[in-house]
Amino acid sequence: MLTIEDHLVHLFPNYHPVRVITLTYQPFVLVIAAVFAYHEAKVNTRVRNLVGYSLFFLGSLALIILDLATSGRGGIATFIGVCTVVAVFGVPEGHVEGAMTGDLSLMCPEFIQSFSAGMAASGAITSALRLVTKAAFEKSRDGLRRGAMLFFAASCFFELLCVVLYAHVFPKLPIVKFYRAKAASEGSLTVVADLAAAGLQGQPKLSAEDDPAILERLSNKQLLMQNMDYALDMFLIYLLTLSIFPGFLAEDLGSHSLGSWYALVLIATYNGSDLAGRYVPLVEIIKVTSRRGLLAAVLARYLLLPAFYCAARYGGEAWMILLVSVLGLSNGCLTVCVLTEAPKPYKGPEQNALGNLLVFCLLAGICLGAVLDWLWLIGKGW
């Protein structure tokens, strides 16, 4: 949605569409994620993910239908329609991100890194796709709209692919079956449906007399208290990131030689550097594993706030691109470091619960960051 910011600003020039869209879905995703984080031990993870990916597909399709129904016109009614679909996107986001992170947390850290890099890769791919569609239709009549619709059609295809892959391919991978069977043997109930889909039966339920350790599990409150620094890390990482990206990068940069391409280039730069940052922890010698080191690195990122202010006011395009690269690189690297280190000391059910809790903290940071992003408008006639 945010990668087509040029199309949205063209359609809705008076409504701050990038900021409003970023903010609209946050309450929905936060509430859904909170409910699932609280009840994660009783939730069927397979159904949760399939519902989420299906809603993503239907929401992407709804945006194409809305555009066709309005013939690509703007106006308040169309804007309300777009915001409604965006709000719907918050529901599958709350389903999928916590469920996938929790599910992969009970497997191995490399899976978390891979999934996290995949989220960043989706940003990089959508940015590249958007640049291609914008270039292809730039000189044609109604080019912005055509490029955006081609972009959404490709998005629909990828979302549908997610449904098929999760339903029929992922559960049958041997290594996935191994870790899920291991989690089931440790008392996890969230993987039973996935094991059944892979042709395996969950482990028989053990009583406390059979093995008391199986049924002993730290509560969510205990997990949160033991990992408060990790939770704070996730919250602060995304609080900073969303207070700058995408609203500030899309609206508060003045006029530059790149014109309407400037914001798209900055968003693509962020997505590309975020992707690169999520592979940095694979190099063990530079991976941050110390809890104090992670917190110090997270707090040091806040020096980017005055740096962005000065770059927007006094610097040129090169300085802004450099700062955006640092923002994305640090965001990706620190996210992977936290998500891979936090679950290590725990067994399957606790790892799943901790993964859901950390994602809730991440989403809370995104939500507050999207609100604080509006502060950049102070003094600009708003």
mmCIF file of C-alpha atoms in Angstrom:
data_model
loop_
_atom_site.group_PDB
_atom_site.id
_atom_site.type_symbol
_atom_site.label_atom_id
_atom_site.label_comp_id
_atom_site.label_asym_id
_atom_site.label_seq_id
_atom_site.Cartn_x
_atom_site.Cartn_y
_atom_site.Cartn_z
ATOM 1 C CA MET A 1 0.000 0.000 0.000
ATOM 2 C CA LEU A 2 2.715 2.460 0.983
ATOM 3 C CA THR A 3 4.837 1.726 -2.081
ATOM 4 C CA ILE A 4 2.193 3.354 -4.306
ATOM 5 C CA GLU A 5 2.371 6.567 -2.277
ATOM 6 C CA ASP A 6 2.692 8.650 -5.490
ATOM 7 C CA HIS A 7 -0.655 7.305 -6.725
ATOM 8 C CA LEU A 8 -2.326 7.852 -3.343
ATOM 9 C CA VAL A 9 -1.023 11.419 -2.994
ATOM 10 C CA HIS A 10 -2.228 12.153 -6.542
ATOM 11 C CA LEU A 11 -5.724 10.800 -5.774
ATOM 12 C CA PHE A 12 -6.066 12.269 -2.272
ATOM 13 C CA PRO A 13 -3.813 15.342 -2.093
ATOM 14 C CA ASN A 14 -5.602 16.922 0.877
ATOM 15 C CA TYR A 15 -5.910 13.932 3.210
ATOM 16 C CA HIS A 16 -2.272 12.994 4.071
ATOM 17 C CA PRO A 17 -2.978 9.488 2.685
ATOM 18 C CA VAL A 18 0.376 7.903 3.572
ATOM 19 C CA ARG A 19 0.107 8.926 7.223
ATOM 20 C CA VAL A 20 -3.605 8.138 7.510
ATOM 21 C CA ILE A 21 -3.249 4.706 5.886
ATOM 22 C CA THR A 22 -0.300 3.853 8.142
ATOM 23 C CA LEU A 23 -2.368 4.797 11.183
ATOM 24 C CA THR A 24 -5.728 3.325 10.109
ATOM 25 C CA TYR A 25 -4.857 -0.335 10.359
ATOM 26 C CA GLN A 26 -2.868 -0.064 13.596
ATOM 27 C CA PRO A 27 -5.736 -0.351 16.143
ATOM 28 C CA PHE A 28 -7.058 -3.458 14.393
ATOM 29 C CA VAL A 29 -3.733 -5.249 14.174
ATOM 30 C CA LEU A 30 -2.860 -4.337 17.755
ATOM 31 C CA VAL A 31 -6.144 -5.618 19.231
ATOM 32 C CA ILE A 32 -6.041 -8.854 17.221
ATOM 33 C CA ALA A 33 -2.383 -9.451 18.128
ATOM 34 C CA ALA A 34 -3.115 -8.782 21.817
ATOM 35 C CA VAL A 35 -5.980 -11.295 21.856
ATOM 36 C CA PHE A 36 -3.867 -13.965 20.191
ATOM 37 C CA ALA A 37 -0.840 -13.271 22.392
ATOM 38 C CA TYR A 38 -3.030 -13.824 25.454
ATOM 39 C CA HIS A 39 -4.744 -16.984 24.157
ATOM 40 C CA GLU A 40 -1.938 -18.377 21.958
ATOM 41 C CA ALA A 41 -1.697 -21.707 23.830
ATOM 42 C CA LYS A 42 -5.290 -22.597 22.872
ATOM 43 C CA VAL A 43 -5.315 -21.326 19.277
ATOM 44 C CA ASN A 44 -5.120 -23.540 16.189
ATOM 45 C CA THR A 45 -2.091 -22.007 14.447
ATOM 46 C CA ARG A 46 -2.916 -23.567 11.073
ATOM 47 C CA VAL A 47 -6.408 -22.058 10.920
ATOM 48 C CA ARG A 48 -5.068 -18.742 12.214
ATOM 49 C CA ASN A 49 -2.486 -18.472 9.417
ATOM 50 C CA LEU A 50 -4.802 -19.653 6.643
ATOM 51 C CA VAL A 51 -7.462 -17.123 7.675
ATOM 52 C CA GLY A 52 -4.813 -14.394 7.728
ATOM 53 C CA TYR A 53 -3.312 -15.132 4.311
ATOM 54 C CA SER A 54 -6.784 -15.533 2.755
ATOM 55 C CA LEU A 55 -7.862 -12.128 4.090
ATOM 56 C CA PHE A 56 -4.692 -10.556 2.679
ATOM 57 C CA PHE A 57 -5.615 -11.926 -0.751
ATOM 58 C CA LEU A 58 -9.243 -10.774 -0.528
ATOM 59 C CA GLY A 59 -8.187 -7.309 0.663
ATOM 60 C CA SER A 60 -5.777 -6.877 -2.256
ATOM 61 C CA LEU A 61 -8.527 -7.976 -4.639
ATOM 62 C CA ALA A 62 -10.972 -5.526 -3.016
ATOM 63 C CA LEU A 63 -8.660 -2.595 -3.828
ATOM 64 C CA ILE A 64 -8.756 -3.497 -7.533
ATOM 65 C CA ILE A 65 -12.559 -3.811 -7.428
ATOM 66 C CA LEU A 66 -12.838 -0.451 -5.634
ATOM 67 C CA ASP A 67 -10.714 1.228 -8.293
ATOM 68 C CA LEU A 68 -12.811 -0.262 -11.113
ATOM 69 C CA ALA A 69 -16.051 0.718 -9.370
ATOM 70 C CA THR A 70 -14.929 4.359 -9.002
ATOM 71 C CA SER A 71 -13.181 4.516 -12.405
ATOM 72 C CA GLY A 72 -10.000 5.583 -10.642
ATOM 73 C CA ARG A 73 -11.455 8.794 -9.237
ATOM 74 C CA GLY A 74 -10.452 10.288 -5.904
ATOM 75 C CA GLY A 75 -12.692 12.040 -3.378
ATOM 76 C CA ILE A 76 -13.685 11.459 0.204
ATOM 77 C CA ALA A 77 -15.920 8.434 -0.517
ATOM 78 C CA THR A 78 -13.130 6.593 -2.348
ATOM 79 C CA PHE A 79 -10.678 7.528 0.406
ATOM 80 C CA ILE A 80 -13.010 6.092 3.056
ATOM 81 C CA GLY A 81 -13.275 2.916 0.967
ATOM 82 C CA VAL A 82 -9.484 2.599 0.767
ATOM 83 C CA CYS A 83 -9.136 3.198 4.512
ATOM 84 C CA THR A 84 -11.773 0.523 5.177
ATOM 85 C CA VAL A 85 -9.812 -2.044 3.175
ATOM 86 C CA VAL A 86 -6.627 -0.976 4.970
ATOM 87 C CA ALA A 87 -8.375 -1.481 8.307
ATOM 88 C CA VAL A 88 -9.315 -4.977 7.141
ATOM 89 C CA PHE A 89 -5.615 -5.598 6.404
ATOM 90 C CA GLY A 90 -4.989 -5.113 10.119
ATOM 91 C CA VAL A 91 -6.972 -8.261 10.919
ATOM 92 C CA PRO A 92 -4.821 -10.705 8.882
ATOM 93 C CA GLU A 93 -1.669 -8.892 10.007
ATOM 94 C CA GLY A 94 -2.640 -9.628 13.606
ATOM 95 C CA HIS A 95 -3.304 -13.244 12.642
ATOM 96 C CA VAL A 96 -0.217 -14.014 10.598
ATOM 97 C CA GLU A 97 2.796 -12.177 11.986
ATOM 98 C CA GLY A 98 2.507 -13.427 15.548
ATOM 99 C CA ALA A 99 1.443 -16.919 14.463
ATOM 100 C CA MET A 100 4.331 -17.377 12.044
ATOM 101 C CA THR A 101 6.896 -15.899 14.420
ATOM 102 C CA GLY A 102 5.671 -18.065 17.305
ATOM 103 C CA ASP A 103 5.553 -21.160 15.100
ATOM 104 C CA LEU A 104 9.099 -20.627 13.812
ATOM 105 C CA SER A 105 10.423 -19.705 17.268
ATOM 106 C CA LEU A 106 9.845 -23.282 18.398
ATOM 107 C CA MET A 107 11.921 -24.563 15.498
ATOM 108 C CA CYS A 108 15.385 -23.032 15.007
ATOM 109 C CA PRO A 109 16.790 -19.472 14.865
ATOM 110 C CA GLU A 110 17.681 -19.784 11.167
ATOM 111 C CA PHE A 111 13.976 -20.082 10.363
ATOM 112 C CA ILE A 112 13.235 -16.829 12.188
ATOM 113 C CA GLN A 113 16.040 -15.103 10.273
ATOM 114 C CA SER A 114 14.714 -16.483 6.993
ATOM 115 C CA PHE A 115 11.108 -15.440 7.693
ATOM 116 C CA SER A 116 12.230 -11.998 8.867
ATOM 117 C CA ALA A 117 14.360 -11.591 5.737
ATOM 118 C CA GLY A 118 11.356 -12.677 3.686
ATOM 119 C CA MET A 119 9.271 -9.843 5.142
ATOM 120 C CA ALA A 120 12.004 -7.385 4.191
ATOM 121 C CA ALA A 121 12.387 -9.005 0.770
ATOM 122 C CA SER A 122 8.684 -8.420 0.154
ATOM 123 C CA GLY A 123 9.310 -4.709 0.726
ATOM 124 C CA ALA A 124 12.292 -4.698 -1.630
ATOM 125 C CA ILE A 125 10.424 -6.643 -4.316
ATOM 126 C CA THR A 126 7.332 -4.430 -4.102
ATOM 127 C CA SER A 127 9.522 -1.326 -4.328
ATOM 128 C CA ALA A 128 11.286 -2.695 -7.401
ATOM 129 C CA LEU A 129 7.960 -3.713 -8.934
ATOM 130 C CA ARG A 130 6.533 -0.266 -8.249
ATOM 131 C CA LEU A 131 9.514 1.478 -9.857
ATOM 132 C CA VAL A 132 9.115 -0.740 -12.942
ATOM 133 C CA THR A 133 5.370 -0.144 -13.256
ATOM 134 C CA LYS A 134 5.821 3.606 -12.734
ATOM 135 C CA ALA A 135 8.507 3.753 -15.435
ATOM 136 C CA ALA A 136 6.434 1.621 -17.827
ATOM 137 C CA PHE A 137 3.338 3.829 -17.610
ATOM 138 C CA GLU A 138 4.864 7.203 -16.718
ATOM 139 C CA LYS A 139 4.255 8.845 -20.092
ATOM 140 C CA SER A 140 0.917 7.237 -20.827
ATOM 141 C CA ARG A 141 -2.454 8.740 -20.062
ATOM 142 C CA ASP A 142 -3.672 7.620 -16.637
ATOM 143 C CA GLY A 143 -0.231 6.062 -16.108
ATOM 144 C CA LEU A 144 -0.172 6.266 -12.290
ATOM 145 C CA ARG A 145 -3.435 4.364 -12.059
ATOM 146 C CA ARG A 146 -2.430 1.680 -14.555
ATOM 147 C CA GLY A 147 0.874 1.117 -12.821
ATOM 148 C CA ALA A 148 -0.834 0.859 -9.425
ATOM 149 C CA MET A 149 -3.413 -1.639 -10.705
ATOM 150 C CA LEU A 150 -0.746 -3.837 -12.307
ATOM 151 C CA PHE A 151 1.066 -3.657 -8.992
ATOM 152 C CA PHE A 152 -2.028 -4.781 -7.058
ATOM 153 C CA ALA A 153 -2.669 -7.621 -9.507
ATOM 154 C CA ALA A 154 0.842 -8.935 -8.849
ATOM 155 C CA SER A 155 0.243 -8.533 -5.090
ATOM 156 C CA CYS A 156 -2.950 -10.608 -5.334
ATOM 157 C CA PHE A 157 -1.001 -13.374 -7.042
ATOM 158 C CA PHE A 158 1.646 -13.448 -4.315
ATOM 159 C CA GLU A 159 -0.962 -13.458 -1.529
ATOM 160 C CA LEU A 160 -2.788 -16.373 -3.143
ATOM 161 C CA LEU A 161 0.553 -18.162 -3.473
ATOM 162 C CA CYS A 162 1.058 -17.729 0.288
ATOM 163 C CA VAL A 163 -2.240 -19.500 0.970
ATOM 164 C CA VAL A 164 -1.293 -22.454 -1.242
ATOM 165 C CA LEU A 165 2.267 -22.739 0.096
ATOM 166 C CA TYR A 166 1.234 -22.611 3.747
ATOM 167 C CA ALA A 167 -1.673 -25.016 3.271
ATOM 168 C CA HIS A 168 0.005 -27.686 1.139
ATOM 169 C CA VAL A 169 3.798 -27.298 1.054
ATOM 170 C CA PHE A 170 5.175 -25.897 4.320
ATOM 171 C CA PRO A 171 3.575 -28.461 6.710
ATOM 172 C CA LYS A 172 5.042 -31.364 4.721
ATOM 173 C CA LEU A 173 8.684 -30.251 4.823
ATOM 174 C CA PRO A 174 10.584 -32.929 6.804
ATOM 175 C CA ILE A 175 12.391 -30.462 9.068
ATOM 176 C CA VAL A 176 9.128 -28.649 9.851
ATOM 177 C CA LYS A 177 7.443 -31.951 10.740
ATOM 178 C CA PHE A 178 10.380 -32.828 12.986
ATOM 179 C CA TYR A 179 10.242 -29.605 15.016
ATOM 180 C CA ARG A 180 6.457 -29.646 15.284
ATOM 181 C CA ALA A 181 6.483 -33.223 16.514
ATOM 182 C CA LYS A 182 9.138 -32.218 19.053
ATOM 183 C CA ALA A 183 6.980 -29.279 20.216
ATOM 184 C CA ALA A 184 3.951 -31.569 20.523
ATOM 185 C CA SER A 185 5.994 -33.955 22.679
ATOM 186 C CA GLU A 186 6.766 -30.988 24.954
ATOM 187 C CA GLY A 187 3.073 -30.273 25.448
ATOM 188 C CA SER A 188 2.310 -27.797 22.637
ATOM 189 C CA LEU A 189 -1.307 -27.903 21.453
ATOM 190 C CA THR A 190 -0.925 -25.255 18.713
ATOM 191 C CA VAL A 191 0.823 -27.628 16.280
ATOM 192 C CA VAL A 192 -1.659 -30.539 16.359
ATOM 193 C CA ALA A 193 -3.633 -29.437 13.267
ATOM 194 C CA ASP A 194 -0.408 -28.820 11.321
ATOM 195 C CA LEU A 195 0.854 -32.297 12.180
ATOM 196 C CA ALA A 196 -2.451 -33.782 11.034
ATOM 197 C CA ALA A 197 -2.163 -31.875 7.725
ATOM 198 C CA ALA A 198 1.284 -33.420 7.266
ATOM 199 C CA GLY A 199 -0.102 -36.902 7.870
ATOM 200 C CA LEU A 200 1.176 -37.187 11.439
ATOM 201 C CA GLN A 201 -0.767 -37.537 14.635
ATOM 202 C CA GLY A 202 0.076 -35.290 17.578
ATOM 203 C CA GLN A 203 1.753 -36.909 20.537
ATOM 204 C CA PRO A 204 -0.634 -38.515 23.012
ATOM 205 C CA LYS A 205 -1.492 -36.229 25.874
ATOM 206 C CA LEU A 206 0.583 -36.941 28.942
ATOM 207 C CA SER A 207 -0.662 -36.568 32.458
ATOM 208 C CA ALA A 208 1.255 -34.893 35.235
ATOM 209 C CA GLU A 209 1.970 -38.343 36.700
ATOM 210 C CA ASP A 210 3.634 -39.466 33.442
ATOM 211 C CA ASP A 211 6.039 -36.540 33.258
ATOM 212 C CA PRO A 212 5.396 -33.444 35.391
ATOM 213 C CA ALA A 213 7.930 -31.381 33.407
ATOM 214 C CA ILE A 214 5.811 -31.732 30.261
ATOM 215 C CA LEU A 215 2.903 -29.790 31.705
ATOM 216 C CA GLU A 216 5.010 -27.183 33.478
ATOM 217 C CA ARG A 217 5.134 -24.015 31.440
ATOM 218 C CA LEU A 218 5.960 -20.441 32.321
ATOM 219 C CA SER A 219 2.970 -18.122 32.114
ATOM 220 C CA ASN A 220 2.917 -15.244 29.642
ATOM 221 C CA LYS A 221 3.482 -12.831 32.520
ATOM 222 C CA GLN A 222 6.542 -14.751 33.698
ATOM 223 C CA LEU A 223 7.921 -14.898 30.158
ATOM 224 C CA LEU A 224 7.379 -11.169 29.714
ATOM 225 C CA MET A 225 9.078 -10.310 33.003
ATOM 226 C CA GLN A 226 12.088 -12.493 32.178
ATOM 227 C CA ASN A 227 12.389 -10.894 28.731
ATOM 228 C CA MET A 228 11.377 -7.308 29.472
ATOM 229 C CA ASP A 229 14.557 -5.951 27.843
ATOM 230 C CA TYR A 230 13.877 -7.875 24.620
ATOM 231 C CA ALA A 231 10.276 -6.639 24.622
ATOM 232 C CA LEU A 232 11.497 -3.062 25.122
ATOM 233 C CA ASP A 233 14.009 -3.542 22.293
ATOM 234 C CA MET A 234 11.280 -4.568 19.847
ATOM 235 C CA PHE A 235 9.023 -1.709 20.918
ATOM 236 C CA LEU A 236 11.743 0.957 20.616
ATOM 237 C CA ILE A 237 13.097 -0.351 17.286
ATOM 238 C CA TYR A 238 9.753 0.088 15.552
ATOM 239 C CA LEU A 239 8.731 3.206 17.449
ATOM 240 C CA LEU A 240 11.692 5.001 15.872
ATOM 241 C CA THR A 241 11.350 3.407 12.441
ATOM 242 C CA LEU A 242 7.665 4.252 12.034
ATOM 243 C CA SER A 243 8.124 7.780 13.345
ATOM 244 C CA ILE A 244 10.275 8.381 10.235
ATOM 245 C CA PHE A 245 9.165 5.791 7.684
ATOM 246 C CA PRO A 246 7.055 6.134 5.603
ATOM 247 C CA GLY A 247 5.238 9.409 6.388
ATOM 248 C CA PHE A 248 8.254 11.682 6.822
ATOM 249 C CA LEU A 249 9.971 10.212 3.762
ATOM 250 C CA ALA A 250 6.852 10.562 1.627
ATOM 251 C CA GLU A 251 5.658 14.074 2.515
ATOM 252 C CA ASP A 252 8.270 16.191 4.286
ATOM 253 C CA LEU A 253 11.166 16.414 1.875
ATOM 254 C CA GLY A 254 10.403 19.538 -0.117
ATOM 255 C CA SER A 255 11.152 19.762 -3.856
ATOM 256 C CA HIS A 256 14.142 17.923 -5.307
ATOM 257 C CA SER A 257 15.630 17.125 -8.682
ATOM 258 C CA LEU A 258 14.153 13.604 -8.603
ATOM 259 C CA GLY A 259 10.615 15.005 -8.399
ATOM 260 C CA SER A 260 7.903 12.393 -7.829
ATOM 261 C CA TRP A 261 10.552 9.660 -7.978
ATOM 262 C CA TYR A 262 12.288 10.901 -4.831
ATOM 263 C CA ALA A 263 9.949 9.379 -2.245
ATOM 264 C CA LEU A 264 9.811 6.098 -4.172
ATOM 265 C CA VAL A 265 13.611 5.963 -4.320
ATOM 266 C CA LEU A 266 13.854 6.588 -0.559
ATOM 267 C CA ILE A 267 11.267 3.909 0.226
ATOM 268 C CA ALA A 268 13.097 1.474 -2.077
ATOM 269 C CA THR A 269 16.388 2.380 -0.364
ATOM 270 C CA TYR A 270 14.877 1.684 3.055
ATOM 271 C CA ASN A 271 13.424 -1.650 1.929
ATOM 272 C CA GLY A 272 16.670 -2.740 0.298
ATOM 273 C CA SER A 273 18.822 -1.821 3.302
ATOM 274 C CA ASP A 274 16.297 -3.432 5.680
ATOM 275 C CA LEU A 275 16.641 -6.645 3.665
ATOM 276 C CA ALA A 276 20.444 -6.470 3.781
ATOM 277 C CA GLY A 277 20.336 -5.814 7.538
ATOM 278 C CA ARG A 278 18.400 -9.007 8.170
ATOM 279 C CA TYR A 279 21.257 -11.051 6.717
ATOM 280 C CA VAL A 280 23.940 -9.328 8.808
ATOM 281 C CA PRO A 281 23.316 -11.568 11.887
ATOM 282 C CA LEU A 282 24.307 -14.596 9.797
ATOM 283 C CA VAL A 283 27.899 -13.344 10.180
ATOM 284 C CA GLU A 284 28.552 -14.588 13.711
ATOM 285 C CA ILE A 285 31.505 -12.267 14.375
ATOM 286 C CA ILE A 286 29.314 -9.146 14.069
ATOM 287 C CA LYS A 287 26.032 -10.528 15.413
ATOM 288 C CA VAL A 288 24.930 -8.771 18.599
ATOM 289 C CA THR A 289 24.009 -11.397 21.209
ATOM 290 C CA SER A 290 24.560 -9.468 24.462
ATOM 291 C CA ARG A 291 21.307 -8.251 26.002
ATOM 292 C CA ARG A 292 22.958 -5.014 27.149
ATOM 293 C CA GLY A 293 24.606 -4.579 23.756
ATOM 294 C CA LEU A 294 21.265 -4.916 21.990
ATOM 295 C CA LEU A 295 19.597 -2.342 24.246
ATOM 296 C CA ALA A 296 22.505 0.085 23.779
ATOM 297 C CA ALA A 297 22.326 -0.300 19.981
ATOM 298 C CA VAL A 298 18.555 0.246 20.008
ATOM 299 C CA LEU A 299 18.886 3.452 22.062
ATOM 300 C CA ALA A 300 21.760 4.710 19.884
ATOM 301 C CA ARG A 301 19.421 4.609 16.849
ATOM 302 C CA TYR A 302 17.498 7.547 18.302
ATOM 303 C CA LEU A 303 20.350 9.822 17.193
ATOM 304 C CA LEU A 304 18.803 9.390 13.743
ATOM 305 C CA LEU A 305 15.909 11.701 14.700
ATOM 306 C CA PRO A 306 17.951 14.938 14.815
ATOM 307 C CA ALA A 307 20.018 13.650 11.886
ATOM 308 C CA PHE A 308 16.910 13.306 9.692
ATOM 309 C CA TYR A 309 15.636 16.728 10.761
ATOM 310 C CA CYS A 310 18.923 18.387 9.791
ATOM 311 C CA ALA A 311 19.208 16.437 6.541
ATOM 312 C CA ALA A 312 15.686 17.407 5.458
ATOM 313 C CA ARG A 313 16.303 21.045 6.285
ATOM 314 C CA TYR A 314 19.905 21.579 5.228
ATOM 315 C CA GLY A 315 21.181 18.475 3.411
ATOM 316 C CA GLY A 316 20.717 17.121 -0.090
ATOM 317 C CA GLU A 317 19.480 13.896 -1.582
ATOM 318 C CA ALA A 318 22.745 12.033 -0.910
ATOM 319 C CA TRP A 319 22.623 12.658 2.841
ATOM 320 C CA MET A 320 18.979 11.607 3.024
ATOM 321 C CA ILE A 321 19.640 8.378 1.093
ATOM 322 C CA LEU A 322 22.564 7.612 3.428
ATOM 323 C CA LEU A 323 20.448 8.120 6.552
ATOM 324 C CA VAL A 324 17.594 6.025 5.138
ATOM 325 C CA SER A 325 20.106 3.241 4.467
ATOM 326 C CA VAL A 326 21.305 3.373 8.088
ATOM 327 C CA LEU A 327 17.694 3.354 9.330
ATOM 328 C CA GLY A 328 16.817 0.275 7.278
ATOM 329 C CA LEU A 329 20.067 -1.592 7.941
ATOM 330 C CA SER A 330 19.828 -1.136 11.718
ATOM 331 C CA ASN A 331 16.106 -1.964 11.748
ATOM 332 C CA GLY A 332 16.623 -5.282 9.984
ATOM 333 C CA CYS A 333 19.734 -6.320 11.887
ATOM 334 C CA LEU A 334 18.396 -5.584 15.372
ATOM 335 C CA THR A 335 15.020 -7.192 14.656
ATOM 336 C CA VAL A 336 16.641 -10.489 13.687
ATOM 337 C CA CYS A 337 19.086 -10.368 16.630
ATOM 338 C CA VAL A 338 16.246 -9.993 19.149
ATOM 339 C CA LEU A 339 13.889 -12.553 17.591
ATOM 340 C CA THR A 340 16.589 -15.215 17.271
ATOM 341 C CA GLU A 341 18.196 -14.749 20.704
ATOM 342 C CA ALA A 342 15.141 -14.370 22.947
ATOM 343 C CA PRO A 343 13.534 -17.856 22.497
ATOM 344 C CA LYS A 344 16.744 -19.920 22.846
ATOM 345 C CA PRO A 345 16.563 -20.875 26.571
ATOM 346 C CA TYR A 346 12.966 -22.156 26.413
ATOM 347 C CA LYS A 347 11.059 -25.223 25.263
ATOM 348 C CA GLY A 348 8.511 -25.333 22.421
ATOM 349 C CA PRO A 349 5.288 -24.002 24.002
ATOM 350 C CA GLU A 350 7.182 -21.188 25.766
ATOM 351 C CA GLN A 351 9.049 -20.256 22.567
ATOM 352 C CA ASN A 352 5.739 -19.969 20.724
ATOM 353 C CA ALA A 353 4.295 -17.785 23.480
ATOM 354 C CA LEU A 354 7.393 -15.561 23.608
ATOM 355 C CA GLY A 355 7.352 -15.137 19.839
ATOM 356 C CA ASN A 356 3.755 -13.891 20.024
ATOM 357 C CA LEU A 357 4.599 -11.513 22.891
ATOM 358 C CA LEU A 358 7.579 -10.003 21.047
ATOM 359 C CA VAL A 359 5.484 -9.474 17.914
ATOM 360 C CA PHE A 360 2.849 -7.703 20.012
ATOM 361 C CA CYS A 361 5.563 -5.350 21.339
ATOM 362 C CA LEU A 362 6.763 -4.801 17.765
ATOM 363 C CA LEU A 363 3.231 -3.915 16.635
ATOM 364 C CA ALA A 364 2.739 -1.613 19.640
ATOM 365 C CA GLY A 365 5.889 0.248 18.588
ATOM 366 C CA ILE A 366 4.594 0.505 15.025
ATOM 367 C CA CYS A 367 1.264 1.862 16.271
ATOM 368 C CA LEU A 368 2.734 4.580 18.494
ATOM 369 C CA GLY A 369 5.388 5.399 15.887
ATOM 370 C CA ALA A 370 2.679 5.957 13.270
ATOM 371 C CA VAL A 371 0.990 8.398 15.676
ATOM 372 C CA LEU A 372 4.217 10.262 16.481
ATOM 373 C CA ASP A 373 4.949 10.546 12.758
ATOM 374 C CA TRP A 374 2.309 13.281 12.615
ATOM 375 C CA LEU A 375 4.479 15.503 14.837
ATOM 376 C CA TRP A 376 6.685 16.240 11.823
ATOM 377 C CA LEU A 377 3.774 18.323 10.469
ATOM 378 C CA ILE A 378 3.925 20.814 13.337
ATOM 379 C CA GLY A 379 4.786 24.267 12.012
ATOM 380 C CA LYS A 380 3.851 23.375 8.430
ATOM 381 C CA GLY A 381 0.420 24.917 8.352
ATOM 382 C CA TRP A 382 -1.364 21.799 9.584
#
